[in-house]
CSV table of N, CA and C and ligand atoms in Angstrom, one decimal:
chain,number,residue,atom,x,y,z
E,1,MET,N,137.9,67.4,136.4
E,1,MET,CA,137.7,66.7,135.0
E,1,MET,C,138.0,65.2,136.0
E,2,ARG,N,139.5,65.1,136.0
E,2,ARG,CA,139.9,64.0,136.7
E,2,ARG,C,138.9,63.8,137.8
E,3,LEU,N,138.5,64.6,138.5
E,3,LEU,CA,137.7,64.3,140.0
E,3,LEU,C,135.9,63.3,139.1
E,4,THR,N,135.3,63.9,138.3
E,4,THR,CA,134.4,63.2,137.5
E,4,THR,C,135.0,61.4,137.4
E,5,ALA,N,136.1,61.9,136.8
E,5,ALA,CA,136.1,60.4,136.3
E,5,ALA,C,136.8,59.1,137.5
E,6,LEU,N,137.3,59.7,138.7
E,6,LEU,CA,137.4,59.1,139.9
E,6,LEU,C,136.3,58.5,140.2
E,7,ALA,N,135.5,59.7,140.4
E,7,ALA,CA,133.6,59.2,141.1
E,7,ALA,C,133.2,58.4,140.3
E,8,LEU,N,133.4,58.5,138.6
E,8,LEU,CA,132.8,57.2,137.7
E,8,LEU,C,133.3,55.9,138.2
E,9,SER,N,134.7,55.7,138.2
E,9,SER,CA,135.3,54.5,138.5
E,9,SER,C,134.7,53.5,140.1
E,10,ALA,N,134.8,54.8,141.0
E,10,ALA,CA,134.6,54.6,142.2
E,10,ALA,C,133.1,53.6,142.2
E,11,GLY,N,132.2,54.5,141.7
E,11,GLY,CA,130.7,54.2,141.2
E,11,GLY,C,130.4,52.7,140.8
E,12,LEU,N,131.9,52.5,139.7
E,12,LEU,CA,131.3,51.2,138.7
E,12,LEU,C,131.8,50.3,139.7
E,13,LEU,N,132.8,50.1,140.6
E,13,LEU,CA,133.2,49.3,141.4
E,13,LEU,C,132.2,49.0,142.6
E,14,VAL,N,131.5,49.4,143.1
E,14,VAL,CA,130.5,49.5,143.9
E,14,VAL,C,129.4,48.9,143.2
E,15,ALA,N,129.0,49.1,142.1
E,15,ALA,CA,128.4,48.5,141.7
E,15,ALA,C,128.5,46.8,141.3
E,16,SER,N,129.7,46.5,140.5
E,16,SER,CA,130.2,45.2,140.5
E,16,SER,C,130.0,44.5,141.6
E,17,GLN,N,130.3,45.1,143.0
E,17,GLN,CA,130.7,44.5,144.2
E,17,GLN,C,129.2,43.9,144.5
E,18,ALA,N,128.2,44.8,144.6
E,18,ALA,CA,126.8,44.7,144.9
E,18,ALA,C,126.1,43.6,144.2
E,19,SER,N,127.1,43.4,142.9
E,19,SER,CA,126.4,42.0,141.9
E,19,SER,C,127.2,41.0,142.5
E,20,ALA,N,128.4,40.5,142.6
E,20,ALA,CA,128.8,39.8,143.2
E,20,ALA,C,128.3,38.9,143.8
E,21,ALA,N,126.9,38.7,144.9
E,21,ALA,CA,126.1,38.5,146.1
E,21,ALA,C,125.0,38.4,145.2
E,22,ALA,N,124.7,36.4,145.0
E,22,ALA,CA,123.4,36.4,144.5
E,22,ALA,C,122.1,36.9,145.5
E,23,THR,N,121.2,37.2,144.6
E,23,THR,CA,119.8,37.8,145.3
E,23,THR,C,118.7,36.7,144.9
E,24,SER,N,119.2,35.3,143.8
E,24,SER,CA,118.3,34.6,143.5
E,24,SER,C,119.1,33.2,143.2
E,25,ALA,N,118.6,32.2,143.4
E,25,ALA,CA,118.9,31.0,143.1
E,25,ALA,C,118.1,30.1,142.8
E,26,THR,N,118.5,29.2,142.1
E,26,THR,CA,117.3,27.7,141.1
E,26,THR,C,117.9,26.4,141.9
E,27,ALA,N,116.7,25.5,142.0
E,27,ALA,CA,117.3,24.2,142.6
E,27,ALA,C,116.3,23.6,141.7
E,28,GLU,N,117.0,22.3,140.7
E,28,GLU,CA,116.7,21.8,139.6
E,28,GLU,C,115.8,20.5,140.5
E,29,LEU,N,115.0,20.2,140.4
E,29,LEU,CA,114.4,18.7,141.3
E,29,LEU,C,114.6,17.6,140.7
E,30,LYS,N,115.4,17.0,141.1
E,30,LYS,CA,115.8,15.4,140.5
E,30,LYS,C,115.1,13.9,141.3
E,31,GLY,N,114.2,13.2,141.0
E,31,GLY,CA,113.7,12.5,141.2
E,31,GLY,C,114.6,11.5,141.6
E,32,ALA,N,114.8,9.9,142.5
E,32,ALA,CA,115.5,8.9,142.7
E,32,ALA,C,116.1,8.4,141.1
E,33,ASP,N,115.4,8.4,140.5
E,33,ASP,CA,115.7,8.1,139.2
E,33,ASP,C,116.7,9.4,137.9
E,34,GLY,N,117.1,10.1,138.9
E,34,GLY,CA,117.5,11.2,138.3
E,34,GLY,C,116.5,11.9,137.3
E,35,LYS,N,115.2,11.4,137.0
E,35,LYS,CA,114.8,12.6,136.2
E,35,LYS,C,114.5,13.7,136.8
E,36,THR,N,114.2,14.8,135.8
E,36,THR,CA,113.6,16.1,136.5
E,36,THR,C,112.5,16.0,136.5
E,37,LEU,N,112.1,16.6,138.1
E,37,LEU,CA,110.7,16.4,138.7
E,37,LEU,C,110.0,18.2,139.0
E,38,GLY,N,111.5,18.9,138.8
E,38,GLY,CA,110.7,20.4,138.6
E,38,GLY,C,111.7,21.2,138.8
E,39,THR,N,111.7,22.5,139.3
E,39,THR,CA,112.4,23.9,139.4
E,39,THR,C,111.7,24.2,140.6
E,40,ALA,N,112.5,24.6,142.0
E,40,ALA,CA,112.5,25.5,142.8
E,40,ALA,C,113.3,26.9,142.5
E,41,THR,N,112.6,27.8,142.9
E,41,THR,CA,113.1,29.2,143.0
E,41,THR,C,113.4,30.1,144.0
E,42,LEU,N,114.1,30.4,144.0
E,42,LEU,CA,114.4,31.1,145.7
E,42,LEU,C,114.8,32.9,145.5
E,43,THR,N,114.2,33.4,146.1
E,43,THR,CA,114.6,34.8,145.8
E,43,THR,C,115.0,35.1,147.3
E,44,GLU,N,115.7,35.9,147.5
E,44,GLU,CA,116.3,37.0,148.8
E,44,GLU,C,115.7,38.0,149.3
E,45,ALA,N,114.8,37.8,150.4
E,45,ALA,CA,114.2,39.0,150.7
E,45,ALA,C,114.6,39.5,151.5
E,46,PRO,N,114.2,41.0,152.3
E,46,PRO,CA,114.7,41.3,153.5
E,46,PRO,C,114.8,40.6,154.3
E,47,HIS,N,113.9,40.2,155.3
E,47,HIS,CA,114.0,39.1,155.9
E,47,HIS,C,113.7,37.4,155.5
E,48,GLY,N,114.3,37.6,155.0
E,48,GLY,CA,114.7,35.8,154.8
E,48,GLY,C,114.6,35.0,153.2
E,49,VAL,N,114.1,34.1,152.8
E,49,VAL,CA,114.3,33.9,151.6
E,49,VAL,C,112.8,33.1,150.8
E,50,LEU,N,112.0,33.9,149.6
E,50,LEU,CA,111.0,33.3,149.2
E,50,LEU,C,111.2,32.1,148.4
E,51,LEU,N,110.9,30.8,148.4
E,51,LEU,CA,110.9,30.2,147.6
E,51,LEU,C,109.6,29.2,146.9
E,52,ARG,N,109.8,29.0,145.4
E,52,ARG,CA,108.5,28.8,144.5
E,52,ARG,C,108.6,27.4,143.9
E,53,ILE,N,108.1,26.6,143.9
E,53,ILE,CA,107.9,25.4,143.8
E,53,ILE,C,107.0,25.1,142.5
E,54,GLU,N,107.5,24.6,141.3
E,54,GLU,CA,107.2,23.6,140.1
E,54,GLU,C,107.3,22.7,140.1
E,55,ALA,N,106.3,21.2,140.5
E,55,ALA,CA,106.9,19.9,140.5
E,55,ALA,C,106.0,19.6,139.6
E,56,LYS,N,106.6,18.0,139.2
E,56,LYS,CA,105.0,17.1,139.0
E,56,LYS,C,105.8,15.8,139.1
E,57,GLY,N,105.1,14.7,139.0
E,57,GLY,CA,105.5,13.4,139.3
E,57,GLY,C,105.7,12.6,140.5
E,58,LEU,N,105.2,13.7,141.9
E,58,LEU,CA,104.9,13.1,142.9
E,58,LEU,C,104.0,12.6,143.3
E,59,THR,N,104.2,11.9,144.2
E,59,THR,CA,103.0,11.0,145.0
E,59,THR,C,102.1,11.7,145.4
E,60,PRO,N,100.6,12.0,145.2
E,60,PRO,CA,99.6,12.8,145.4
E,60,PRO,C,99.8,12.6,147.1
E,61,GLY,N,99.7,13.9,147.4
E,61,GLY,CA,99.3,14.4,148.9
E,61,GLY,C,100.3,15.1,149.5
E,62,TRP,N,100.7,14.9,151.1
E,62,TRP,CA,101.7,16.2,151.5
E,62,TRP,C,102.8,15.4,151.3
E,63,HIS,N,103.8,16.4,151.5
E,63,HIS,CA,105.7,15.7,151.6
E,63,HIS,C,106.2,16.9,152.1
E,64,GLY,N,107.1,16.2,153.4
E,64,GLY,CA,108.1,17.6,153.9
E,64,GLY,C,108.8,17.9,153.2
E,65,LEU,N,109.1,19.1,153.6
E,65,LEU,CA,109.9,19.7,152.5
E,65,LEU,C,111.2,20.6,153.2
E,66,HIS,N,112.4,20.6,153.3
E,66,HIS,CA,113.5,20.9,153.8
E,66,HIS,C,114.7,21.8,153.0
E,67,PHE,N,115.2,22.7,153.6
E,67,PHE,CA,116.5,23.1,152.9
E,67,PHE,C,117.7,22.1,154.0
E,68,HIS,N,118.3,21.0,153.2
E,68,HIS,CA,119.7,20.8,153.8
E,68,HIS,C,120.7,20.9,153.4
E,69,GLU,N,121.9,20.2,154.3
E,69,GLU,CA,123.1,21.5,154.2
E,69,GLU,C,123.9,21.4,153.8
E,70,LYS,N,123.4,20.6,152.4
E,70,LYS,CA,125.0,20.2,151.7
E,70,LYS,C,124.4,20.1,150.3
E,71,GLY,N,125.2,20.7,149.5
E,71,GLY,CA,124.9,21.1,147.8
E,71,GLY,C,124.8,19.8,147.3
E,72,ASP,N,124.6,18.3,147.5
E,72,ASP,CA,125.4,17.3,146.9
E,72,ASP,C,123.8,15.8,147.0
E,73,CYS,N,123.3,16.0,145.5
E,73,CYS,CA,121.6,15.2,145.5
E,73,CYS,C,122.5,14.1,145.0
E,74,GLY,N,123.1,12.9,146.0
E,74,GLY,CA,123.4,11.6,145.1
E,74,GLY,C,122.3,10.8,145.4
E,75,ALA,N,121.9,10.6,143.8
E,75,ALA,CA,120.6,9.4,143.9
E,75,ALA,C,121.1,8.0,144.0
E,76,PRO,N,120.3,6.8,144.6
E,76,PRO,CA,119.0,7.5,144.6
E,76,PRO,C,118.3,7.9,146.4
E,77,ASP,N,119.1,7.9,146.8
E,77,ASP,CA,118.5,8.4,148.2
E,77,ASP,C,119.3,9.2,149.3
E,78,PHE,N,119.5,10.4,148.2
E,78,PHE,CA,120.4,11.6,148.6
E,78,PHE,C,120.4,12.3,149.9
E,79,LYS,N,121.0,10.9,150.8
E,79,LYS,CA,121.6,11.1,152.0
E,79,LYS,C,122.8,11.9,151.7
E,80,SER,N,123.2,12.2,150.5
E,80,SER,CA,124.3,13.4,150.6
E,80,SER,C,124.1,14.7,150.9
E,81,ALA,N,122.8,14.9,150.8
E,81,ALA,CA,122.4,16.2,151.1
E,81,ALA,C,122.8,16.4,152.9
E,82,GLY,N,122.7,15.5,153.8
E,82,GLY,CA,123.2,15.9,154.5
E,82,GLY,C,122.1,16.3,155.6
E,83,ALA,N,122.2,16.6,157.0
E,83,ALA,CA,121.2,16.5,157.9
E,83,ALA,C,120.2,18.4,157.4
E,84,HIS,N,119.6,18.8,157.8
E,84,HIS,CA,119.0,20.5,157.5
E,84,HIS,C,120.0,21.2,158.2
E,85,VAL,N,119.5,22.4,157.7
E,85,VAL,CA,120.5,23.6,157.0
E,85,VAL,C,120.2,24.1,159.0
E,86,HIS,N,121.5,24.0,159.3
E,86,HIS,CA,120.9,25.2,160.9
E,86,HIS,C,122.2,25.7,161.7
E,87,THR,N,122.2,26.1,162.8
E,87,THR,CA,123.4,26.9,163.1
E,87,THR,C,123.7,26.8,164.4
E,88,THR,N,122.9,25.9,165.4
E,88,THR,CA,123.0,25.3,166.8
E,88,THR,C,122.8,24.5,166.8
E,89,THR,N,123.7,23.2,167.6
E,89,THR,CA,123.7,21.9,167.6
E,89,THR,C,123.3,22.1,169.3
E,90,ALA,N,122.4,21.1,169.7
E,90,ALA,CA,121.2,20.3,169.2
E,90,ALA,C,120.8,20.9,168.5
E,91,VAL,N,120.2,20.3,166.8
E,91,VAL,CA,119.1,20.7,166.5
E,91,VAL,C,118.1,20.0,166.7
E,92,VAL,N,116.4,21.1,167.1
E,92,VAL,CA,115.4,20.7,167.4
E,92,VAL,C,114.5,21.0,166.5
E,93,HIS,N,113.8,19.7,165.7
E,93,HIS,CA,113.3,20.4,164.7
E,93,HIS,C,111.9,20.6,164.9
E,94,GLY,N,111.1,21.0,163.5
E,94,GLY,CA,109.4,21.3,164.0
E,94,GLY,C,109.1,22.7,164.1
E,95,LEU,N,108.1,23.4,163.0
E,95,LEU,CA,107.9,24.5,163.2
E,95,LEU,C,106.8,24.6,164.2
E,96,LEU,N,106.4,23.4,165.2
E,96,LEU,CA,105.5,23.4,165.5
E,96,LEU,C,106.4,22.9,167.1
E,97,ASN,N,107.1,23.1,166.8
E,97,ASN,CA,108.0,22.8,168.3
E,97,ASN,C,108.1,23.8,169.3
E,98,PRO,N,107.8,24.0,170.9
E,98,PRO,CA,108.5,25.5,171.0
E,98,PRO,C,109.9,25.4,171.4
E,99,ASP,N,110.7,24.3,171.1
E,99,ASP,CA,111.9,24.1,171.0
E,99,ASP,C,112.9,24.3,169.9
E,100,GLY,N,112.0,24.2,168.8
E,100,GLY,CA,112.2,24.4,167.5
E,100,GLY,C,113.7,25.4,167.5
E,101,ASN,N,114.9,25.1,166.5
E,101,ASN,CA,115.8,26.0,166.0
E,101,ASN,C,116.2,25.5,164.9
E,102,ASP,N,115.7,24.4,164.1
E,102,ASP,CA,115.9,24.0,162.9
E,102,ASP,C,115.6,25.0,162.0
E,103,ASN,N,117.3,25.6,160.9
E,103,ASN,CA,116.7,26.9,159.9
E,103,ASN,C,116.1,26.1,159.2
E,104,GLY,N,116.1,24.4,158.6
E,104,GLY,CA,116.1,23.6,157.5
E,104,GLY,C,114.4,23.3,157.3
E,105,ASP,N,113.9,24.1,158.2
E,105,ASP,CA,112.4,23.8,158.4
E,105,ASP,C,111.7,24.7,157.4
E,106,LEU,N,110.4,23.7,156.6
E,106,LEU,CA,109.6,24.6,155.4
E,106,LEU,C,108.4,23.6,156.1
E,107,PRO,N,107.6,24.2,155.5
E,107,PRO,CA,106.1,24.1,155.5
E,107,PRO,C,106.2,23.0,154.5
E,108,ASN,N,105.0,22.3,154.6
E,108,ASN,CA,105.1,20.8,153.5
E,108,ASN,C,104.3,21.6,151.9
E,109,LEU,N,104.9,20.8,151.3
E,109,LEU,CA,103.9,20.5,150.0
E,109,LEU,C,103.2,19.9,149.9
E,110,PHE,N,102.2,20.1,148.8
E,110,PHE,CA,101.1,19.7,148.6
E,110,PHE,C,101.1,19.0,147.2
E,111,ALA,N,100.8,18.0,146.6
E,111,ALA,CA,100.9,17.5,144.8
E,111,ALA,C,99.1,16.9,145.0
E,112,ALA,N,99.3,17.7,143.6
E,112,ALA,CA,97.8,17.3,143.4
E,112,ALA,C,97.5,15.7,143.2
E,113,ALA,N,96.2,15.3,142.6
E,113,ALA,CA,96.2,14.0,141.7
E,113,ALA,C,96.8,13.9,141.0
E,114,ASP,N,97.1,14.8,140.4
E,114,ASP,CA,97.9,14.7,139.0
E,114,ASP,C,99.7,14.5,139.2
E,115,GLY,N,99.5,14.7,140.4
E,115,GLY,CA,101.0,14.3,141.0
E,115,GLY,C,101.9,16.1,141.1
E,116,SER,N,101.1,16.7,140.2
E,116,SER,CA,101.5,18.1,140.3
E,116,SER,C,101.8,18.8,141.6
E,117,ALA,N,102.6,19.7,141.9
E,117,ALA,CA,102.5,20.4,142.8
E,117,ALA,C,103.5,22.0,142.4
E,118,THR,N,102.1,23.3,142.5
E,118,THR,CA,102.9,24.2,143.0
E,118,THR,C,102.5,25.1,144.1
E,119,ALA,N,103.9,26.0,144.4
E,119,ALA,CA,103.7,26.6,145.4
E,119,ALA,C,104.8,28.1,146.0
E,120,GLU,N,104.3,28.9,146.7
E,120,GLU,CA,105.1,29.9,147.0
E,120,GLU,C,105.4,29.7,148.6
E,121,LEU,N,106.4,29.7,148.7
E,121,LEU,CA,106.7,29.7,150.3
E,121,LEU,C,107.7,30.8,150.9
E,122,PHE,N,107.2,31.1,152.5
E,122,PHE,CA,108.9,31.6,152.7
E,122,PHE,C,109.3,31.3,154.0
E,123,SER,N,110.9,31.4,153.9
E,123,SER,CA,111.3,30.7,155.3
E,123,SER,C,111.8,31.9,155.4
E,124,PRO,N,111.9,32.3,156.5
E,124,PRO,CA,112.6,33.2,157.7
E,124,PRO,C,113.9,33.2,158.5
E,125,LEU,N,113.7,31.8,158.3
E,125,LEU,CA,115.2,31.0,159.0
E,125,LEU,C,116.3,31.1,158.2
E,126,VAL,N,116.9,31.4,156.7
E,126,VAL,CA,117.8,30.9,155.9
E,126,VAL,C,118.1,32.6,155.3
E,127,SER,N,118.8,32.7,154.4
E,127,SER,CA,119.4,33.3,153.7
E,127,SER,C,120.4,32.8,152.1
E,128,LEU,N,120.4,33.7,151.4
E,128,LEU,CA,121.4,33.1,150.3
E,128,LEU,C,122.8,33.1,150.7
E,129,ASN,N,123.0,34.3,151.4
E,129,ASN,CA,124.2,34.9,151.5
E,129,ASN,C,124.4,35.0,153.1
E,130,GLY,N,123.8,34.7,153.9
E,130,GLY,CA,124.4,34.9,155.4
E,130,GLY,C,123.5,36.4,155.8
E,131,ALA,N,123.1,36.9,155.2
E,131,ALA,CA,122.3,38.4,155.5
E,131,ALA,C,121.5,38.0,156.9
E,132,GLY,N,121.8,38.7,157.9
E,132,GLY,CA,121.1,38.9,159.1
E,132,GLY,C,121.2,37.8,160.0
E,133,GLY,N,122.6,37.5,159.7
E,133,GLY,CA,123.1,35.7,160.6
E,133,GLY,C,122.5,34.6,160.3
E,134,ARG,N,121.3,34.7,159.7
E,134,ARG,CA,121.0,33.2,158.7
E,134,ARG,C,121.6,32.6,158.5
E,135,PRO,N,122.0,31.4,158.3
E,135,PRO,CA,122.3,30.4,157.5
E,135,PRO,C,122.3,30.7,155.8
E,136,ALA,N,123.4,30.9,155.5
E,136,ALA,CA,123.8,31.2,154.0
E,136,ALA,C,123.3,29.9,152.7
E,137,LEU,N,122.5,29.9,152.2
E,137,LEU,CA,122.3,28.5,151.2
E,137,LEU,C,123.5,28.6,150.6
E,138,LEU,N,123.7,29.2,150.0
E,138,LEU,CA,125.1,29.2,149.4
E,138,LEU,C,126.3,29.9,149.6
E,139,ASP,N,126.5,28.7,150.8
E,139,ASP,CA,127.7,29.0,151.9
E,139,ASP,C,128.9,27.9,150.6
E,140,ALA,N,129.9,27.8,151.5
E,140,ALA,CA,131.0,26.9,150.7
E,140,ALA,C,130.4,25.3,150.2
E,141,ASP,N,129.5,24.8,151.3
E,141,ASP,CA,129.4,23.6,150.8
E,141,ASP,C,127.5,23.6,150.1
E,142,GLY,N,127.7,24.4,150.3
E,142,GLY,CA,125.9,24.5,149.2
E,142,GLY,C,124.9,24.0,150.2
E,143,SER,N,123.9,23.6,149.5
E,143,SER,CA,122.8,23.5,150.3
E,143,SER,C,121.6,23.2,149.0
E,144,SER,N,120.6,22.2,149.7
E,144,SER,CA,120.2,21.5,148.8
E,144,SER,C,118.6,21.4,149.1
E,145,ILE,N,117.3,21.4,148.3
E,145,ILE,CA,116.0,21.2,148.4
E,145,ILE,C,115.8,20.3,148.6
E,146,VAL,N,115.3,19.2,149.8
E,146,VAL,CA,114.6,17.6,149.9
E,146,VAL,C,113.4,17.6,150.1
E,147,VAL,N,112.7,17.0,149.1
E,147,VAL,CA,111.2,16.2,148.9
E,147,VAL,C,111.2,15.3,149.7
E,148,HIS,N,110.3,15.2,150.9
E,148,HIS,CA,110.4,14.1,151.4
E,148,HIS,C,109.0,13.6,151.3
E,149,ALA,N,108.6,11.5,151.4
E,149,ALA,CA,107.7,10.6,150.9
E,149,ALA,C,106.3,11.3,151.3
E,150,SER,N,106.4,11.6,153.1
E,150,SER,CA,105.3,11.9,154.1
E,150,SER,C,105.2,13.3,154.0
E,151,PRO,N,104.5,13.6,154.9
E,151,PRO,CA,104.4,14.8,155.6
E,151,PRO,C,105.1,14.8,157.0
E,152,ASP,N,105.4,16.2,156.8
E,152,ASP,CA,106.4,16.6,158.4
E,152,ASP,C,105.1,16.9,159.2
E,153,ASP,N,105.1,16.1,160.8
E,153,ASP,CA,104.3,16.6,161.4
E,153,ASP,C,104.8,18.4,162.5
E,154,TYR,N,106.3,18.5,162.0
E,154,TYR,CA,106.1,19.6,162.6
E,154,TYR,C,106.8,19.4,164.0
E,155,LYS,N,106.9,18.1,164.6
E,155,LYS,CA,107.3,17.8,166.3
E,155,LYS,C,108.4,16.9,166.2
E,156,THR,N,108.0,15.6,165.2
E,156,THR,CA,109.1,14.4,165.6
E,156,THR,C,110.4,14.8,165.5
E,157,GLN,N,111.0,14.5,166.2
E,157,GLN,CA,112.6,14.4,165.9
E,157,GLN,C,113.7,12.9,165.2
E,158,PRO,N,113.7,13.3,164.0
E,158,PRO,CA,114.8,14.8,163.7
E,158,PRO,C,114.1,15.1,162.6
E,159,ILE,N,112.9,14.6,162.0
E,159,ILE,CA,112.7,14.9,160.8
E,159,ILE,C,110.7,15.1,160.7
E,160,GLY,N,110.2,14.9,161.8
E,160,GLY,CA,108.6,15.1,161.9
E,160,GLY,C,108.4,13.5,161.2
E,161,GLY,N,108.9,12.7,160.8
E,161,GLY,CA,108.3,11.3,160.5
E,161,GLY,C,108.2,11.6,159.1
E,162,ALA,N,108.7,12.6,158.5
E,162,ALA,CA,108.8,12.7,157.1
E,162,ALA,C,109.0,11.6,156.1
E,163,GLY,N,109.8,10.9,156.6
E,163,GLY,CA,110.2,9.7,155.7
E,163,GLY,C,111.7,9.6,155.1
E,164,ALA,N,111.5,8.7,153.7
E,164,ALA,CA,112.4,8.8,152.4
E,164,ALA,C,112.3,10.2,151.9
E,165,ARG,N,113.9,10.2,151.1
E,165,ARG,CA,114.1,11.1,150.4
E,165,ARG,C,113.7,10.7,148.7
E,166,VAL,N,112.7,11.7,148.6
E,166,VAL,CA,112.2,11.3,147.2
E,166,VAL,C,112.4,12.2,146.4
E,167,ALA,N,112.5,13.5,146.4
E,167,ALA,CA,113.4,13.9,145.4
E,167,ALA,C,114.3,15.2,145.7
E,168,CYS,N,115.5,16.1,145.1
E,168,CYS,CA,116.7,16.8,146.0
E,168,CYS,C,116.5,17.6,144.6
E,169,GLY,N,117.3,18.8,145.0
E,169,GLY,CA,117.5,19.7,144.0
E,169,GLY,C,119.0,20.5,144.8
E,170,VAL,N,120.1,20.5,143.9
E,170,VAL,CA,121.3,21.8,144.8
E,170,VAL,C,120.8,23.1,144.0
E,171,VAL,N,121.1,23.5,145.1
E,171,VAL,CA,120.6,25.5,145.4
E,171,VAL,C,122.1,25.9,144.8
E,172,LYS,N,121.5,26.4,143.4
E,172,LYS,CA,123.0,27.1,142.8
E,172,LYS,C,122.2,28.8,142.1
C,1,LIG,CU1,114.6,16.9,154.9
């Protein structure tokens, strides 16, 4: 009887520790005027993070999209979100750059003529909690998702010519 009780409590301990590390997160995307533009949902995957974006009120067309290194979306310019999430300096930006090492890189987001954008993206360059040695979006100073005014050309330093930050959401 005693052994069973011990085994049971050990099992509970393991279960509670496993649930402590988040396997999903969300970010509420807000525009420069503080209005909510949509939501990003992040799901930890075995080799990266899946990202679902549902947004409205964007300028139609392509927009650069990145993970930025601080969980701080101070409006109106969102500069408080810092640079891109990275592990190594100097950071070389660009998914099409042969020397790229920028963990914040993501494919562009397309907003339709009505300003809405719905997309699912996958990043093999980050994690929620540090799995695989990839930088943790939920680290001590957090991280954020930033939508830029223009598309990322995936090559130009430091942000692919993506221009101003037009929306930001803290990953929680
Ligand atoms: Cu950016």
